[in-house]
Amino acid sequence: MRILMVNNVYPPQVIGGAEIVMRRHARRLAARGHHVAILAGWLPGFPGEQGEMDSLDGLRVYRFPFRSWEQHEDFWKPGIEDFLDAIIRQERPDLVHAHNLRGLGVNLIAAVRRRGLPVFVTLHDHWWHCHWATRLRTDGAVCTDPHWCGLGCCPSISPGGGTQQAVPVRLRRDTLLRALDGATRLVAPSASLARAHEQAGITPGQIMVLSNGLDLGSVRRKEARQPAIGDTIHFVTVASLAEHKGIPDLLDAAALLHADPTLRGRWRLTIAGSGQLSGMVEADIGSGRLGEGTVYVGQLSHTDVLGLLATSDVVVLPSRWPENEPVVLLEAAAAGAAQIATDLGGSAELVRRGRSGELVAPCNPLALAAAMAAYVRAPAVAALHGTWNTDRRAYIDEESTITTLEKQYAKAFEPGARIERPPVVLCGGSPTSTTTALVNRLHLLEPPGFRLRLIWHGWAQ
């Protein structure tokens, strides 16, 4: 097949979970004989800036100027359709597989379908139904129903285009969901993310749960050793240094460990990553509050991350938000490290409590410190959990993921049952505060299983 894969950014400029996954899958599909090309955005002025066309891993990469991370304009990209037309004429793809479209434009999905091509979309987070993408409310709690966002987090949002009048935030969510309605197939790497999108209004049965898998050949296994009481336990955290990743909770947990004199000298913590809390991490370490066992190594290349994981005993991911399928937890399992994560989202699906690691409540440094301390006091348990992870490496091999994708790609050209898409209400004018309040409560009147798509006229074809 000839496959065009799409993501909002792409290495070497930006390297995150979605970029790592798509790059791996693109290389694996190409190795199986498929012709693969890449469409991605690029961030002008950022390190690693690329031109409009280059190649990576022997695959052609077309790059379109990135628009914005702002919520009112991160989902609609004027001009992307003309650029897409040029790529389709050049590459002649049989189908398109999109990943993260934030900043690149969800109108790309409908553009692909109008050209008669199947389009797959892999979901990586909650951006499609949550304007924060994390499903965290403004008070820090996890949202339990995305239909209530207009009554709390964000009642209205600017439609852009020079229009000053804000529109109900539901119009933004419905525009993104309407784009997903048009996809041939949606892929959710975790069951929890699939449920979240179905709760938001995606038609049940349109989403296939399929792990992203992992390139096991790239992950070094930890050296086997027989730990004893008193051995130093090496904790590793690799994450974006942001609030939703639970970095403040990790620092507080490290401080609690340091405060216990019976544990001093028996553990160390390495933090890798970059983000808005980098300065806070450095300042906290410099203050001495965490002792001498915590170090910050900054942003690492993916190769260096894998090397760091190979030295770890326990990988810690203290996220406050419901993750999808964290790459670092998959890599930790493949490396043979134990795992500590919060009991939320896809993380809870990857960590088997008492077998592969431990799950703790989010936003709870005391519980996190207790889980870490238990491994310090019993290093043999960390080794046992790491061994259990190593033994299930085959379970996360991406070879089976790619095989399943190939089968799904082939089915996209077969006649199938038509999925009824929710009806559209096209909206215009200047909504008053009363109109906004009514729209944000409309879900209370919609029957179960029935959802209208309210679309702002400026965001419609």
Tab-separated table of C-alpha atoms in Angstrom:
chain	number	residue	atom	x	y	z
A	1	MET	CA	0.000	0.000	0.000
A	2	ARG	CA	0.876	3.640	-0.334
A	3	ILE	CA	0.287	5.283	3.048
A	4	LEU	CA	0.413	8.944	4.055
A	5	MET	CA	0.912	9.361	7.814
A	6	VAL	CA	0.127	12.692	9.485
A	7	ASN	CA	1.132	14.301	12.786
A	8	ASN	CA	1.207	17.900	13.953
A	9	VAL	CA	4.972	17.856	14.642
A	10	TYR	CA	7.715	15.374	13.875
A	11	PRO	CA	11.345	14.663	14.734
A	12	PRO	CA	13.904	16.049	14.865
A	13	GLN	CA	12.162	19.275	15.860
A	14	VAL	CA	9.834	17.814	18.491
A	15	ILE	CA	9.968	14.381	20.114
A	16	GLY	CA	7.000	13.322	22.239
A	17	GLY	CA	4.827	10.258	22.682
A	18	ALA	CA	2.748	10.634	19.499
A	19	GLU	CA	5.836	11.471	17.437
A	20	ILE	CA	7.748	8.453	18.760
A	21	VAL	CA	4.825	6.127	18.046
A	22	MET	CA	4.135	7.371	14.530
A	23	ARG	CA	7.804	7.331	13.585
A	24	ARG	CA	8.157	3.731	14.782
A	25	HIS	CA	5.044	2.626	12.919
A	26	ALA	CA	6.101	4.433	9.741
A	27	ARG	CA	9.485	2.720	9.757
A	28	ARG	CA	7.962	-0.689	10.498
A	29	LEU	CA	5.371	-0.355	7.708
A	30	ALA	CA	8.095	0.715	5.277
A	31	ALA	CA	10.192	-2.287	6.316
A	32	ARG	CA	7.245	-4.505	5.370
A	33	GLY	CA	7.269	-3.131	1.850
A	34	HIS	CA	4.694	-0.350	2.051
A	35	HIS	CA	5.428	3.083	0.585
A	36	VAL	CA	5.147	5.573	3.462
A	37	ALA	CA	5.313	9.360	3.357
A	38	ILE	CA	4.888	11.840	6.206
A	39	LEU	CA	2.918	15.085	6.486
A	40	ALA	CA	3.770	17.115	9.583
A	41	GLY	CA	3.773	20.653	10.868
A	42	TRP	CA	6.921	22.578	11.658
A	43	LEU	CA	7.399	25.367	14.165
A	44	PRO	CA	9.104	28.398	12.583
A	45	GLY	CA	11.990	29.695	14.666
A	46	PHE	CA	12.257	26.648	16.910
A	47	PRO	CA	15.435	24.541	17.164
A	48	GLY	CA	15.605	21.893	14.483
A	49	GLU	CA	13.587	24.005	12.045
A	50	GLN	CA	13.107	22.186	8.748
A	51	GLY	CA	12.187	23.245	5.240
A	52	GLU	CA	8.955	22.323	3.474
A	53	MET	CA	10.315	18.951	2.391
A	54	ASP	CA	13.073	16.694	3.708
A	55	SER	CA	13.610	13.051	4.529
A	56	LEU	CA	14.039	11.096	7.744
A	57	ASP	CA	14.670	7.349	8.084
A	58	GLY	CA	14.598	7.181	4.293
A	59	LEU	CA	10.986	8.468	4.208
A	60	ARG	CA	9.894	11.701	2.582
A	61	VAL	CA	8.580	14.279	5.071
A	62	TYR	CA	6.396	17.194	3.932
A	63	ARG	CA	6.188	19.997	6.483
A	64	PHE	CA	3.483	22.647	6.721
A	65	PRO	CA	3.885	25.752	8.924
A	66	PHE	CA	2.315	25.102	12.303
A	67	ARG	CA	-0.467	27.457	13.281
A	68	SER	CA	-0.982	27.758	17.025
A	69	TRP	CA	-1.453	25.983	20.357
A	70	GLU	CA	-4.273	28.405	21.248
A	71	GLN	CA	-7.566	26.582	21.844
A	72	HIS	CA	-9.608	28.808	19.529
A	73	GLU	CA	-7.381	28.147	16.518
A	74	ASP	CA	-5.454	24.937	17.176
A	75	PHE	CA	-7.956	22.720	15.345
A	76	TRP	CA	-8.745	24.550	12.092
A	77	LYS	CA	-5.990	25.190	9.574
A	78	PRO	CA	-6.797	27.347	6.534
A	79	GLY	CA	-4.679	26.321	3.567
A	80	ILE	CA	-4.007	22.757	4.692
A	81	GLU	CA	-6.314	21.360	2.019
A	82	ASP	CA	-4.340	22.887	-0.865
A	83	PHE	CA	-1.112	21.569	0.636
A	84	LEU	CA	-2.737	18.149	1.078
A	85	ASP	CA	-3.843	18.169	-2.579
A	86	ALA	CA	-0.284	18.732	-3.710
A	87	ILE	CA	0.984	15.847	-1.565
A	88	ILE	CA	-1.766	13.503	-2.781
A	89	ARG	CA	-0.907	14.298	-6.388
A	90	GLN	CA	2.756	13.610	-5.657
A	91	GLU	CA	2.473	10.534	-3.431
A	92	ARG	CA	-0.794	8.965	-4.683
A	93	PRO	CA	-1.628	7.379	-1.296
A	94	ASP	CA	-4.177	4.608	-0.946
A	95	LEU	CA	-5.087	5.811	2.542
A	96	VAL	CA	-4.170	8.368	5.201
A	97	HIS	CA	-3.416	7.590	8.861
A	98	ALA	CA	-3.485	10.660	11.094
A	99	HIS	CA	-2.255	10.885	14.674
A	100	ASN	CA	-2.146	14.183	16.599
A	101	LEU	CA	-3.782	16.933	14.517
A	102	ARG	CA	-3.692	19.732	17.080
A	103	GLY	CA	-2.339	22.827	15.316
A	104	LEU	CA	-2.484	21.127	11.926
A	105	GLY	CA	-6.253	21.147	11.486
A	106	VAL	CA	-9.006	18.559	11.820
A	107	ASN	CA	-10.465	19.803	8.531
A	108	LEU	CA	-7.796	17.591	6.993
A	109	ILE	CA	-9.970	14.515	7.744
A	110	ALA	CA	-12.928	15.708	5.683
A	111	ALA	CA	-10.544	16.855	2.943
A	112	VAL	CA	-9.110	13.340	2.694
A	113	ARG	CA	-12.569	11.740	2.559
A	114	ARG	CA	-13.727	14.133	-0.177
A	115	ARG	CA	-10.845	12.846	-2.241
A	116	GLY	CA	-12.179	9.307	-1.874
A	117	LEU	CA	-9.490	8.009	0.482
A	118	PRO	CA	-9.971	6.106	3.746
A	119	VAL	CA	-8.615	7.903	6.801
A	120	PHE	CA	-7.597	6.342	10.114
A	121	VAL	CA	-7.093	8.444	13.237
A	122	THR	CA	-5.111	7.289	16.279
A	123	LEU	CA	-6.239	9.057	19.456
A	124	HIS	CA	-3.414	10.062	21.789
A	125	ASP	CA	-5.141	12.141	24.470
A	126	HIS	CA	-8.408	13.898	25.325
A	127	TRP	CA	-7.903	16.909	23.059
A	128	TRP	CA	-10.766	15.889	20.800
A	129	HIS	CA	-13.345	16.546	23.517
A	130	CYS	CA	-11.468	18.583	26.169
A	131	HIS	CA	-10.079	21.998	25.314
A	132	TRP	CA	-7.258	21.436	27.833
A	133	ALA	CA	-6.538	17.968	26.351
A	134	THR	CA	-5.920	16.592	29.856
A	135	ARG	CA	-9.499	16.186	31.099
A	136	LEU	CA	-8.478	18.096	34.195
A	137	ARG	CA	-10.863	20.747	35.494
A	138	THR	CA	-9.662	24.171	36.545
A	139	ASP	CA	-9.734	23.005	40.177
A	140	GLY	CA	-7.335	20.167	39.334
A	141	ALA	CA	-9.895	17.359	39.652
A	142	VAL	CA	-10.420	14.848	36.846
A	143	CYS	CA	-13.518	15.620	34.773
A	144	THR	CA	-16.091	12.832	34.912
A	145	ASP	CA	-18.329	14.104	32.097
A	146	PRO	CA	-17.020	16.209	29.172
A	147	HIS	CA	-20.503	17.610	28.525
A	148	TRP	CA	-20.181	19.708	31.666
A	149	CYS	CA	-17.113	21.654	30.538
A	150	GLY	CA	-19.237	24.583	29.428
A	151	LEU	CA	-20.667	24.921	32.919
A	152	GLY	CA	-17.339	25.078	34.703
A	153	CYS	CA	-13.984	25.094	32.954
A	154	CYS	CA	-14.682	27.204	29.886
A	155	PRO	CA	-18.221	28.442	29.058
A	156	SER	CA	-17.213	30.147	25.813
A	157	ILE	CA	-14.353	30.525	23.382
A	158	SER	CA	-13.363	32.995	20.673
A	159	PRO	CA	-14.120	31.733	17.174
A	160	GLY	CA	-11.140	33.668	15.792
A	161	GLY	CA	-11.077	35.216	12.351
A	162	GLY	CA	-11.311	38.726	13.780
A	163	THR	CA	-14.615	37.951	15.495
A	164	GLN	CA	-14.692	39.328	19.018
A	165	GLN	CA	-17.950	37.684	20.105
A	166	ALA	CA	-17.270	34.409	21.946
A	167	VAL	CA	-19.279	31.289	21.164
A	168	PRO	CA	-20.259	28.415	23.489
A	169	VAL	CA	-17.348	26.038	23.980
A	170	ARG	CA	-19.553	23.133	22.917
A	171	LEU	CA	-19.234	24.365	19.329
A	172	ARG	CA	-15.512	23.740	19.460
A	173	ARG	CA	-15.955	20.254	20.918
A	174	ASP	CA	-18.667	19.355	18.418
A	175	THR	CA	-16.497	20.543	15.526
A	176	LEU	CA	-13.711	18.182	16.574
A	177	LEU	CA	-16.082	15.280	17.191
A	178	ARG	CA	-17.746	15.902	13.817
A	179	ALA	CA	-14.334	15.551	12.213
A	180	LEU	CA	-13.881	12.174	13.944
A	181	ASP	CA	-17.357	11.162	12.741
A	182	GLY	CA	-15.934	11.246	9.226
A	183	ALA	CA	-12.975	8.967	9.905
A	184	THR	CA	-13.009	5.458	8.482
A	185	ARG	CA	-11.666	4.018	11.731
A	186	LEU	CA	-10.563	5.401	15.085
A	187	VAL	CA	-7.765	3.710	17.009
A	188	ALA	CA	-7.470	4.075	20.795
A	189	PRO	CA	-4.328	2.602	22.374
A	190	SER	CA	-6.135	2.146	25.703
A	191	ALA	CA	-9.627	1.041	26.628
A	192	SER	CA	-9.990	4.013	28.980
A	193	LEU	CA	-9.371	6.502	26.160
A	194	ALA	CA	-11.909	4.700	23.971
A	195	ARG	CA	-14.510	4.917	26.748
A	196	ALA	CA	-13.786	8.613	27.253
A	197	HIS	CA	-14.436	9.395	23.586
A	198	GLU	CA	-17.594	7.309	23.510
A	199	GLN	CA	-18.766	9.177	26.597
A	200	ALA	CA	-18.071	12.433	24.764
A	201	GLY	CA	-20.354	11.360	21.928
A	202	ILE	CA	-18.404	9.213	19.456
A	203	THR	CA	-20.524	6.392	18.045
A	204	PRO	CA	-19.801	3.104	19.848
A	205	GLY	CA	-18.187	0.621	17.515
A	206	GLN	CA	-16.258	3.258	15.560
A	207	ILE	CA	-13.262	2.965	17.905
A	208	MET	CA	-10.869	0.005	17.875
A	209	VAL	CA	-8.696	-0.539	20.959
A	210	LEU	CA	-5.170	-1.405	19.835
A	211	SER	CA	-1.972	-0.902	21.808
A	212	ASN	CA	0.713	1.160	20.107
A	213	GLY	CA	3.139	-1.573	21.060
A	214	LEU	CA	6.880	-1.127	21.302
A	215	ASP	CA	9.957	-1.761	19.211
A	216	LEU	CA	11.503	-4.310	21.532
A	217	GLY	CA	14.748	-4.348	19.571
A	218	SER	CA	15.470	-0.757	20.582
A	219	VAL	CA	14.987	-1.285	24.339
A	220	ARG	CA	17.943	-2.578	26.339
A	221	ARG	CA	17.141	-4.977	29.152
A	222	LYS	CA	18.460	-4.256	32.618
A	223	GLU	CA	21.360	-6.336	33.744
A	224	ALA	CA	20.132	-9.146	35.963
A	225	ARG	CA	21.283	-8.912	39.575
A	226	GLN	CA	20.361	-10.324	42.942
A	227	PRO	CA	19.564	-7.312	45.133
A	228	ALA	CA	19.962	-7.367	48.872
A	229	ILE	CA	18.635	-5.249	51.705
A	230	GLY	CA	20.677	-2.072	51.795
A	231	ASP	CA	21.254	-1.889	48.035
A	232	THR	CA	20.543	1.474	46.423
A	233	ILE	CA	17.279	1.640	44.484
A	234	HIS	CA	17.374	3.834	41.385
A	235	PHE	CA	14.068	5.593	40.616
A	236	VAL	CA	13.663	7.251	37.201
A	237	THR	CA	11.035	9.709	35.968
A	238	VAL	CA	10.915	10.716	32.300
A	239	ALA	CA	8.112	13.165	31.564
A	240	SER	CA	7.127	16.618	30.471
A	241	LEU	CA	7.821	18.798	33.499
A	242	ALA	CA	4.306	20.120	33.956
A	243	GLU	CA	1.595	20.183	36.618
A	244	HIS	CA	-0.569	17.555	34.940
A	245	LYS	CA	2.346	15.105	35.004
A	246	GLY	CA	2.399	15.302	38.800
A	247	ILE	CA	5.924	16.719	39.055
A	248	PRO	CA	5.128	18.694	42.263
A	249	ASP	CA	3.861	15.449	43.820
A	250	LEU	CA	7.075	13.661	42.837
A	251	LEU	CA	9.235	16.380	44.428
A	252	ASP	CA	7.190	16.283	47.630
A	253	ALA	CA	7.492	12.490	47.714
A	254	ALA	CA	11.268	12.760	47.325
A	255	ALA	CA	11.346	15.224	50.216
A	256	LEU	CA	9.399	12.751	52.372
A	257	LEU	CA	11.887	9.990	51.511
A	258	HIS	CA	14.802	12.258	52.417
A	259	ALA	CA	13.147	13.095	55.723
A	260	ASP	CA	13.240	9.428	56.745
A	261	PRO	CA	16.732	8.810	58.193
A	262	THR	CA	16.359	5.032	57.800
A	263	LEU	CA	16.200	5.427	54.009
A	264	ARG	CA	19.029	7.894	53.426
A	265	GLY	CA	21.718	6.667	51.098
A	266	ARG	CA	19.555	3.765	49.949
A	267	TRP	CA	17.820	5.449	47.015
A	268	ARG	CA	18.374	7.928	44.238
A	269	LEU	CA	15.986	9.627	41.817
A	270	THR	CA	16.816	10.817	38.297
A	271	ILE	CA	14.381	13.235	36.625
A	272	ALA	CA	14.567	13.732	32.850
A	273	GLY	CA	12.497	16.032	30.669
A	274	SER	CA	11.746	19.679	30.045
A	275	GLY	CA	8.803	21.982	30.499
A	276	GLN	CA	7.367	24.883	32.438
A	277	LEU	CA	8.394	23.403	35.810
A	278	SER	CA	12.069	22.882	34.911
A	279	GLY	CA	13.083	25.894	36.978
A	280	MET	CA	11.087	24.691	39.960
A	281	VAL	CA	12.730	21.251	39.771
A	282	GLU	CA	16.202	22.776	39.670
A	283	ALA	CA	15.401	25.181	42.521
A	284	ASP	CA	13.946	22.440	44.694
A	285	ILE	CA	16.981	20.229	44.198
A	286	GLY	CA	19.285	23.168	44.889
A	287	SER	CA	17.480	24.006	48.119
A	288	GLY	CA	18.604	20.750	49.715
A	289	ARG	CA	15.016	19.797	50.565
A	290	LEU	CA	15.367	16.582	48.568
A	291	GLY	CA	18.785	15.654	49.843
A	292	GLU	CA	21.601	14.581	47.568
A	293	GLY	CA	19.826	11.609	46.012
A	294	THR	CA	17.764	13.558	43.458
A	295	VAL	CA	19.295	14.794	40.191
A	296	TYR	CA	17.841	16.546	37.164
A	297	VAL	CA	19.421	15.697	33.805
A	298	GLY	CA	17.275	17.863	31.529
A	299	GLN	CA	15.870	16.893	28.152
A	300	LEU	CA	17.426	13.708	26.770
A	301	SER	CA	17.399	12.170	23.320
A	302	HIS	CA	15.247	9.080	23.006
A	303	THR	CA	18.357	6.940	22.772
A	304	ASP	CA	19.633	8.403	26.036
A	305	VAL	CA	16.232	7.877	27.661
A	306	LEU	CA	16.395	4.192	26.810
A	307	GLY	CA	19.900	4.061	28.236
A	308	LEU	CA	18.671	5.687	31.450
A	309	LEU	CA	15.786	3.224	31.766
A	310	ALA	CA	18.267	0.357	31.465
A	311	THR	CA	19.920	1.589	34.686
A	312	SER	CA	16.668	2.003	36.597
A	313	ASP	CA	15.101	-0.252	39.187
A	314	VAL	CA	11.736	1.523	39.269
A	315	VAL	CA	10.163	3.935	36.768
A	316	VAL	CA	7.785	6.472	38.316
A	317	LEU	CA	5.008	8.318	36.460
A	318	PRO	CA	2.927	10.344	38.968
A	319	SER	CA	0.462	11.866	36.472
A	320	ARG	CA	-2.548	13.777	37.717
A	321	TRP	CA	-4.442	13.295	34.449
A	322	PRO	CA	-5.756	10.100	32.816
A	323	GLU	CA	-2.914	9.168	30.484
A	324	ASN	CA	-3.546	7.219	27.298
A	325	GLU	CA	-0.816	4.580	26.948
A	326	PRO	CA	2.365	6.187	28.283
A	327	VAL	CA	5.362	5.214	26.167
A	328	VAL	CA	7.659	5.400	29.186
A	329	LEU	CA	5.631	2.742	31.047
A	330	LEU	CA	5.845	0.417	28.048
A	331	GLU	CA	9.577	1.044	27.805
A	332	ALA	CA	9.979	0.486	31.538
A	333	ALA	CA	8.309	-2.909	31.230
A	334	ALA	CA	10.475	-3.856	28.242
A	335	ALA	CA	13.618	-2.768	30.089
A	336	GLY	CA	12.714	-4.932	33.062
A	337	ALA	CA	12.051	-2.155	35.584
A	338	ALA	CA	9.261	-2.091	38.119
A	339	GLN	CA	6.600	0.616	37.668
A	340	ILE	CA	4.869	3.106	39.933
A	341	ALA	CA	2.015	5.083	38.401
A	342	THR	CA	-1.213	6.769	39.403
A	343	ASP	CA	-4.422	4.777	39.255
A	344	LEU	CA	-5.836	6.703	36.305
A	345	GLY	CA	-6.586	6.057	32.636
A	346	GLY	CA	-4.272	3.916	30.558
A	347	SER	CA	-1.583	3.824	33.241
A	348	ALA	CA	-3.851	1.630	35.345
A	349	GLU	CA	-4.121	-0.769	32.398
A	350	LEU	CA	-0.336	-1.108	32.050
A	351	VAL	CA	0.617	-1.551	35.710
A	352	ARG	CA	-0.467	-4.748	37.438
A	353	ARG	CA	-0.592	-3.952	41.136
A	354	GLY	CA	1.644	-6.351	43.072
A	355	ARG	CA	2.904	-7.986	39.886
A	356	SER	CA	4.579	-5.386	37.658
A	357	GLY	CA	4.537	-2.485	40.085
A	358	GLU	CA	2.268	-0.343	42.220
A	359	LEU	CA	-0.608	2.051	41.590
A	360	VAL	CA	-1.199	5.049	43.861
A	361	ALA	CA	-3.838	7.738	44.126
A	362	PRO	CA	-3.117	10.900	42.103
A	363	CYS	CA	-2.131	14.158	43.839
A	364	ASN	CA	-1.013	12.182	46.877
A	365	PRO	CA	2.714	12.620	47.636
A	366	LEU	CA	2.352	10.609	50.845
A	367	ALA	CA	1.028	7.551	48.984
A	368	LEU	CA	3.692	7.967	46.302
A	369	ALA	CA	6.446	8.195	48.904
A	370	ALA	CA	5.094	5.093	50.660
A	371	ALA	CA	5.191	3.077	47.413
A	372	MET	CA	8.738	4.234	46.710
A	373	ALA	CA	9.851	3.531	50.298
A	374	ALA	CA	8.469	-0.009	50.092
A	375	TYR	CA	10.853	-0.736	47.202
A	376	VAL	CA	13.771	0.850	49.067
A	377	ARG	CA	13.134	-1.399	52.033
A	378	ALA	CA	12.687	-4.487	49.843
A	379	PRO	CA	14.917	-4.250	46.739
A	380	ALA	CA	14.182	-7.895	45.922
A	381	VAL	CA	10.529	-6.977	45.308
A	382	ALA	CA	11.562	-4.344	42.763
A	383	ALA	CA	13.674	-6.973	40.998
A	384	LEU	CA	10.793	-9.456	41.101
A	385	HIS	CA	8.381	-6.948	39.545
A	386	GLY	CA	10.975	-6.043	36.929
A	387	THR	CA	11.414	-9.705	36.031
A	388	TRP	CA	7.651	-10.106	35.665
A	389	ASN	CA	7.706	-7.195	33.234
A	390	THR	CA	10.570	-8.695	31.268
A	391	ASP	CA	8.691	-11.968	30.962
A	392	ARG	CA	5.761	-10.206	29.265
A	393	ARG	CA	7.848	-8.380	26.663
A	394	ALA	CA	6.155	-10.277	23.843
A	395	TYR	CA	2.821	-8.867	24.987
A	396	ILE	CA	3.884	-5.340	24.016
A	397	ASP	CA	5.722	-6.158	20.780
A	398	GLU	CA	4.592	-3.728	18.070
A	399	GLU	CA	4.903	-6.441	15.412
A	400	SER	CA	1.395	-7.648	16.286
A	401	THR	CA	0.163	-4.031	16.280
A	402	ILE	CA	1.446	-3.464	12.748
A	403	THR	CA	-0.071	-6.754	11.561
A	404	THR	CA	-3.457	-5.705	12.949
A	405	LEU	CA	-3.170	-2.298	11.299
A	406	GLU	CA	-2.424	-3.918	7.932
A	407	LYS	CA	-5.559	-6.045	8.258
A	408	GLN	CA	-7.645	-2.992	9.178
A	409	TYR	CA	-6.190	-1.032	6.274
A	410	ALA	CA	-7.273	-3.801	3.898
A	411	LYS	CA	-10.787	-3.860	5.387
A	412	ALA	CA	-11.139	-0.141	4.714
A	413	PHE	CA	-11.614	-0.943	1.029
A	414	GLU	CA	-14.327	-3.531	1.651
A	415	PRO	CA	-18.017	-2.596	1.807
A	416	GLY	CA	-19.178	-2.310	5.379
A	417	ALA	CA	-22.096	-1.203	7.487
A	418	ARG	CA	-22.721	2.518	7.283
A	419	ILE	CA	-22.199	4.395	10.529
A	420	GLU	CA	-24.882	7.017	11.042
A	421	ARG	CA	-23.331	10.338	11.920
A	422	PRO	CA	-25.082	12.716	14.332
A	423	PRO	CA	-27.049	15.500	12.630
A	424	VAL	CA	-25.484	18.937	12.315
A	425	VAL	CA	-26.874	22.281	13.418
A	426	LEU	CA	-25.030	25.121	11.694
A	427	CYS	CA	-24.666	28.109	14.031
A	428	GLY	CA	-24.042	31.782	13.338
A	429	GLY	CA	-24.858	35.233	14.686
A	430	SER	CA	-23.759	36.821	17.954
A	431	PRO	CA	-24.711	34.586	20.883
A	432	THR	CA	-25.804	36.311	24.062
A	433	SER	CA	-24.878	35.071	27.527
A	434	THR	CA	-28.352	33.500	27.720
A	435	THR	CA	-27.807	31.647	24.455
A	436	THR	CA	-24.444	30.403	25.695
A	437	ALA	CA	-25.987	29.199	28.955
A	438	LEU	CA	-28.735	27.340	27.079
A	439	VAL	CA	-26.314	25.706	24.642
A	440	ASN	CA	-24.072	24.572	27.494
A	441	ARG	CA	-27.105	22.841	29.070
A	442	LEU	CA	-28.523	21.327	25.901
A	443	HIS	CA	-26.990	17.939	26.722
A	444	LEU	CA	-29.448	17.660	29.621
A	445	LEU	CA	-32.300	17.441	27.092
A	446	GLU	CA	-30.699	15.235	24.457
A	447	PRO	CA	-31.900	11.617	24.707
A	448	PRO	CA	-29.348	8.915	25.617
A	449	GLY	CA	-27.364	7.884	22.578
A	450	PHE	CA	-28.421	10.957	20.586
A	451	ARG	CA	-26.174	13.964	20.112
A	452	LEU	CA	-26.464	16.935	17.823
A	453	ARG	CA	-23.299	18.469	16.409
A	454	LEU	CA	-23.468	22.249	16.826
A	455	ILE	CA	-20.980	23.727	14.345
A	456	TRP	CA	-19.913	27.375	14.092
A	457	HIS	CA	-20.287	28.454	10.449
A	458	GLY	CA	-16.660	29.627	10.273
A	459	TRP	CA	-15.465	26.112	11.133
A	460	ALA	CA	-17.511	24.321	8.500
A	461	GLN	CA	-16.788	23.401	4.891
